[in-house]
CSV table of C-alpha atoms in Angstrom, one decimal:
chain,number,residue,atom,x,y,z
A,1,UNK,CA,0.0,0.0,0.0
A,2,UNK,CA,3.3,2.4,0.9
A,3,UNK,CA,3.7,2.0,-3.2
A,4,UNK,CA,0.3,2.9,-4.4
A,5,UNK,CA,-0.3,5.7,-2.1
A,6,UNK,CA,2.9,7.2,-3.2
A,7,UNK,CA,1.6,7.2,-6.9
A,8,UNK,CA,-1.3,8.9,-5.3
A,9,UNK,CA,0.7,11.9,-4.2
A,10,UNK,CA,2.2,12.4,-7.7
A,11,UNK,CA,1.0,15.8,-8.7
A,12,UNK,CA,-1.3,14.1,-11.8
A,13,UNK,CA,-3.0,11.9,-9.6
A,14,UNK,CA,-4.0,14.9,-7.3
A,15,UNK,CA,-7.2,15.3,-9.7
A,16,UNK,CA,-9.7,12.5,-10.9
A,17,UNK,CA,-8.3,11.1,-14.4
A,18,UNK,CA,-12.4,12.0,-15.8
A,19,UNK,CA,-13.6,15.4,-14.5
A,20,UNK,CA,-10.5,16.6,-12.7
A,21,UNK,CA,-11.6,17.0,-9.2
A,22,UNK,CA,-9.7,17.3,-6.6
A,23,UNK,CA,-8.3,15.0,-4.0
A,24,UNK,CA,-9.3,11.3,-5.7
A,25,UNK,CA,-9.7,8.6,-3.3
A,26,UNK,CA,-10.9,6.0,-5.0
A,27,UNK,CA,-9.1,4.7,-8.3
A,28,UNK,CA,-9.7,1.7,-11.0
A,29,UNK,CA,-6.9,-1.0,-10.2
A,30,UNK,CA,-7.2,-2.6,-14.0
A,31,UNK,CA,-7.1,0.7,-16.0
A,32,UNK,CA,-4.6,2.3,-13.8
A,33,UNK,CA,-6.8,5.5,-13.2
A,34,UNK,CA,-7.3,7.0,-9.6
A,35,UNK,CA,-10.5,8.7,-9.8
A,36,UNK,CA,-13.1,10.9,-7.5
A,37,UNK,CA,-16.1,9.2,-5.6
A,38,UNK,CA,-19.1,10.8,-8.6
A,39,UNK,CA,-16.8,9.2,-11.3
A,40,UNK,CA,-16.3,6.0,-9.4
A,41,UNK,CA,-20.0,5.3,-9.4
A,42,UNK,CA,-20.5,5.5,-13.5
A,43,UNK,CA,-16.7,3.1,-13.6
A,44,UNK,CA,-19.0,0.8,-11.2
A,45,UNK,CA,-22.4,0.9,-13.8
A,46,UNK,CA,-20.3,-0.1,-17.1
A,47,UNK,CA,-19.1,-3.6,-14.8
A,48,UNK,CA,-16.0,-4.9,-13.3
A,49,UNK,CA,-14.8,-6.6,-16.6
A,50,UNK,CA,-14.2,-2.5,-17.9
A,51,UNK,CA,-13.5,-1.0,-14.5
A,52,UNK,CA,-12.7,-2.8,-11.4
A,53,UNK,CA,-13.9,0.0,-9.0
A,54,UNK,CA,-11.3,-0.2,-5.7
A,55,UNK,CA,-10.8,2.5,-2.8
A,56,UNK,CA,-7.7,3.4,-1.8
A,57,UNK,CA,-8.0,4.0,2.0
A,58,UNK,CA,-10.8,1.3,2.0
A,59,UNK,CA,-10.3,-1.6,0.8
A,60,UNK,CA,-7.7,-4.3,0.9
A,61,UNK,CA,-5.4,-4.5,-2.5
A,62,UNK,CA,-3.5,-7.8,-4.2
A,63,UNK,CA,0.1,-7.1,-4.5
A,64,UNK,CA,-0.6,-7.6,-8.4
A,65,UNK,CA,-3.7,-5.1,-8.3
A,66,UNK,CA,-0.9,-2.0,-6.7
A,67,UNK,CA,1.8,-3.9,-8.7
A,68,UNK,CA,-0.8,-3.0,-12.0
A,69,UNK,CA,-1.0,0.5,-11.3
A,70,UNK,CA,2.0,1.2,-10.7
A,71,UNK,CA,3.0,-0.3,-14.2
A,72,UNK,CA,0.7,2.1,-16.0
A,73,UNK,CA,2.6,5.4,-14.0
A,74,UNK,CA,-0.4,7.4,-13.2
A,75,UNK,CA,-3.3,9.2,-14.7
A,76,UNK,CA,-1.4,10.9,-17.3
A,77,UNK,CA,0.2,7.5,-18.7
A,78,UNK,CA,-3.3,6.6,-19.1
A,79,UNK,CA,-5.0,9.4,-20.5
A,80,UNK,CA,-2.6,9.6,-22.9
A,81,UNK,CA,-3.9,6.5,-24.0
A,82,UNK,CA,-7.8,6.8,-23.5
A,83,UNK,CA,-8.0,10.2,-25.0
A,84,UNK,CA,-4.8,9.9,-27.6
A,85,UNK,CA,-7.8,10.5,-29.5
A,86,UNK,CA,-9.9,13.0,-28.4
A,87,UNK,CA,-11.8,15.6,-30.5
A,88,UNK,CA,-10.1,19.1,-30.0
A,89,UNK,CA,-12.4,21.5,-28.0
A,90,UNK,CA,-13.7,18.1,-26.6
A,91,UNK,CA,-15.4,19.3,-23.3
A,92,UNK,CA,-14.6,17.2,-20.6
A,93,UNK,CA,-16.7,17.0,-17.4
A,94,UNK,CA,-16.1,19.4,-14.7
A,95,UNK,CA,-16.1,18.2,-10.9
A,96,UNK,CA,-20.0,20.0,-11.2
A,97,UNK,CA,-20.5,18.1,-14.0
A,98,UNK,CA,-24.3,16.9,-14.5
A,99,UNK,CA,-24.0,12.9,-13.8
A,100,UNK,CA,-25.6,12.3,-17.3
A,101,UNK,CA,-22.6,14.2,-18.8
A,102,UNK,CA,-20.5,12.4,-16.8
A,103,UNK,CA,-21.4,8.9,-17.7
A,104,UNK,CA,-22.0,9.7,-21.5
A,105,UNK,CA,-17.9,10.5,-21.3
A,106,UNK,CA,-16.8,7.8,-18.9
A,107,UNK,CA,-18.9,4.9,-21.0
A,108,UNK,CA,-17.1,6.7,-24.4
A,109,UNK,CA,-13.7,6.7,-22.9
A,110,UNK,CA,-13.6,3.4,-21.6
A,111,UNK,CA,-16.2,1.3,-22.7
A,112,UNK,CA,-16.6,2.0,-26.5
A,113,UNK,CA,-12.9,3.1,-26.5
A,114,UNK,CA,-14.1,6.2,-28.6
A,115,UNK,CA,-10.7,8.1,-28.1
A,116,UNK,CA,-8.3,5.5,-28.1
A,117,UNK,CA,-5.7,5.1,-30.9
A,118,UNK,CA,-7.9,3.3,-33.7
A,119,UNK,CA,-5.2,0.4,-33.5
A,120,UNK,CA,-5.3,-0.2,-29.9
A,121,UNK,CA,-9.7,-0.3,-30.8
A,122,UNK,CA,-11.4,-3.6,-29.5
A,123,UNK,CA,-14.8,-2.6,-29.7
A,124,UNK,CA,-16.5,-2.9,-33.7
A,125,UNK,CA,-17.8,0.2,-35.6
A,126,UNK,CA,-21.0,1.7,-35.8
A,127,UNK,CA,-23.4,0.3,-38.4
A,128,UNK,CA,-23.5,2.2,-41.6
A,129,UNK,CA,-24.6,6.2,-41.4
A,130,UNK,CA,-27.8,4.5,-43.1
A,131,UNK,CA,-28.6,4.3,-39.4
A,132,UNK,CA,-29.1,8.3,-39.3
A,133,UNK,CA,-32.4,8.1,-41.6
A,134,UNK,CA,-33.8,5.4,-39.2
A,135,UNK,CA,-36.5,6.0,-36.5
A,136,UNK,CA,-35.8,6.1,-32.8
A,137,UNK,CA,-36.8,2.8,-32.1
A,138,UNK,CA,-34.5,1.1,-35.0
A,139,UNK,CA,-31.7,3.3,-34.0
A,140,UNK,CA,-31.8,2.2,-30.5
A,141,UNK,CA,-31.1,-1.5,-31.5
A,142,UNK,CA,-28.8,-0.2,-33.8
A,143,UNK,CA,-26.6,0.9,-30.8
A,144,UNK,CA,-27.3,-2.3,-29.0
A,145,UNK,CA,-25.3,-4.7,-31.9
A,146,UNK,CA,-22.4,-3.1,-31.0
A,147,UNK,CA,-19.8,-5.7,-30.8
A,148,UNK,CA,-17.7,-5.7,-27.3
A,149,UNK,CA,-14.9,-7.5,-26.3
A,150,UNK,CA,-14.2,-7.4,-22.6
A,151,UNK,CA,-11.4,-5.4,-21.6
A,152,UNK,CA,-9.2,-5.9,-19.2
A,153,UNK,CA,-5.9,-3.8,-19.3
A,154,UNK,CA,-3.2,-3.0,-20.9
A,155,UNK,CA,0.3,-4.9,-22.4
A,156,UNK,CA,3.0,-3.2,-21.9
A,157,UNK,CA,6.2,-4.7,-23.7
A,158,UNK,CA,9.5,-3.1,-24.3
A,159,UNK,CA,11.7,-4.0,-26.9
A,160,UNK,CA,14.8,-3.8,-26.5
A,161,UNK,CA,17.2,-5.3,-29.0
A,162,UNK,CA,18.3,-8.4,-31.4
A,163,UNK,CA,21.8,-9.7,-31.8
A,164,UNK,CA,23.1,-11.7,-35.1
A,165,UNK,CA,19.8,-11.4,-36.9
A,166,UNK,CA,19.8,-13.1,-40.6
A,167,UNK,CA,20.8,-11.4,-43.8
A,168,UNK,CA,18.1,-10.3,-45.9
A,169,UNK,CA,19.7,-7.7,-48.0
A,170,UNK,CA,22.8,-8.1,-50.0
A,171,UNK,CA,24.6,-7.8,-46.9
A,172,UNK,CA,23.0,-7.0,-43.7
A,173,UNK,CA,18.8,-6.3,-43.2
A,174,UNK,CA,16.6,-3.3,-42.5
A,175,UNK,CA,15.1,-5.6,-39.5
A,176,UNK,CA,11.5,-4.2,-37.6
A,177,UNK,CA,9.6,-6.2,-34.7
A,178,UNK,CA,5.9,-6.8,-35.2
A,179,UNK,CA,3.9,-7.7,-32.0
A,180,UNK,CA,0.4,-9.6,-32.5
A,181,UNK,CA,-2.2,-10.1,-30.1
A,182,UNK,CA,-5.5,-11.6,-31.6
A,183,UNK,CA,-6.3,-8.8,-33.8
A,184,UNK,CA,-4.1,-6.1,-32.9
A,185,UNK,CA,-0.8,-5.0,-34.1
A,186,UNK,CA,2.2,-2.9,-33.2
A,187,UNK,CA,5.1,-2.9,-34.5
A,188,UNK,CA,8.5,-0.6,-33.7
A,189,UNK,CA,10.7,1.5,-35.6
A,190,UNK,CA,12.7,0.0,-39.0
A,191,UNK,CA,16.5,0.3,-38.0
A,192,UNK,CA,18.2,0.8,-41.3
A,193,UNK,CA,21.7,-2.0,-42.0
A,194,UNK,CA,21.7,-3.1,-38.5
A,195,UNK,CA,22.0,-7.2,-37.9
A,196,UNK,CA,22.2,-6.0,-34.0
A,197,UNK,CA,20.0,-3.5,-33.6
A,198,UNK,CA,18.6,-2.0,-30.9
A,199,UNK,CA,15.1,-0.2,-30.1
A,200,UNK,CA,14.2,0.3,-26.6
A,201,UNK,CA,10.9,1.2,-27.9
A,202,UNK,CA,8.1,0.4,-25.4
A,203,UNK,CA,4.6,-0.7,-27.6
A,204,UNK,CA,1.2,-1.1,-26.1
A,205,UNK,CA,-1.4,-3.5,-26.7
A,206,UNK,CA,-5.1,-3.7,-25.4
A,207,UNK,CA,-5.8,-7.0,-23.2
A,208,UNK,CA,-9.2,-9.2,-24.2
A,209,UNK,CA,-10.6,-11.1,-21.7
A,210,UNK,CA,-9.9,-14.0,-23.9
A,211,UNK,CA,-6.6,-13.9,-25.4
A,212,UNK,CA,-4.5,-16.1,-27.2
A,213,UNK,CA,-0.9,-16.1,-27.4
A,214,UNK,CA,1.2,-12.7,-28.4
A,215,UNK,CA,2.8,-13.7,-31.2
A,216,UNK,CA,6.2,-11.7,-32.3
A,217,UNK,CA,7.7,-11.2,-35.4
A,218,UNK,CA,10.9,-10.0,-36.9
A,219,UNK,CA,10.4,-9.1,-40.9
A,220,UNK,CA,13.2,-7.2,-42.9
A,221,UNK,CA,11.7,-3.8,-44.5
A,222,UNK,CA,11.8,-3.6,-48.4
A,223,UNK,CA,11.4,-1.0,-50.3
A,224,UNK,CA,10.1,-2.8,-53.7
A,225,UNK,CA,9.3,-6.1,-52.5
A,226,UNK,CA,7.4,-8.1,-49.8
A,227,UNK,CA,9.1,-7.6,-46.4
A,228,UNK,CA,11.3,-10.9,-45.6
């Protein structure tokens, strides 16, 4: 607990990740986000497999729940993630915020992911802008196919390096790293004539409640040709 109410006294997790209000007390352990009492209680309506909902003078924590948000580094670390995307002059809720303005953010944020980077994305599309000229009550069920994939953190996985890689060039390679998980991809930076190369790049993937294995490639960047 010394560890996680340290990260509490960081200066960004003085205000609640959502509205900004002051003095959070009460944070979500699987997203990483410490978070005021109002905000809490819409992290609590969207379920536990989005938001595990935890206080931190309150209850008792797993060493891998503090260990998890410590991992993530704060509210800022996260945001940058949940709202890499967001709309500029987005209006974010206020600490007097109306709770229906509240939850319409919190549910975009982190339910249908609506300002995370597309790639990161595991919840499907809209149906077609057909949907517009619809009536009320075909619109509504139109919102309710929404295809959802339960959520439950973030990968984090540095890169570091590769020593005595194969020649795919005339005499060295352009080597990359591409990191799968189900049906996302990232994938670092292409070091140009390096068989040892190193990255230290640090990619992020989103975490389905059922995942398979994370599959990791190395492929040699072409310019003209498929990459080896």
């Amino acid at each position: 607990m010394a560890k996680l109410k340290e990260l509490l006294q960081k200066s960004e997790n003085r205000i609640c990740a959502d509205c900004s209000a002051p003095d959070p007390n009460w944070a979500s352990a699987n997203i990483g986000v410490f978070i005021c009492v109002k905000c809490s209680g819409v992290h609590r309506s969207v379920g536990t497999h989005i938001s595990k909902v935890m206080s931190v003078t309150l209850d008792k924590w797993s060493d891998d729940e503090i260990d998890s948000m410590v991992e993530v580094g704060g509210n800022s670390q996260a945001n940058a993630i949940y709202e890499a995307f967001l709309p500029e002059g987005y209006r974010k809720p206020h600490p007097d915020s109306a709770q229906e303005e509240r939850q319409k953010f919190i549910k975009s944020k982190y339910e249908l992911q609506e300002f995370l980077e597309p790639s990161l994305r595991i919840v499907s599309n809209h149906p077609s802008d057909a949907g517009k000229q619809a009536s009320n009550s075909h619109s509504a069920s139109s919102k309710s196919e929404i295809g959802m994939v339960e959520f439950i953190g973030i990968l984090n996985v540095k890169v570091i390096g590769g020593t005595k890689l194969a020649i795919r060039d005339m005499s060295s390679s352009d080597p990359y790293v591409v990191l799968t998980l189900g049906q996302q991809k990232a994938q670092t930076s292409v070091i140009k004539g390096n068989l040892n190369p190193v990255w230290n790049e640090e990619l992020k993937l989103s975490v389905p409640q059922k995942y398979g294995p994370l599959k990791l490639q190395v492929l040699d960047h072409d310019m003209v040709s498929k990459d080896d």
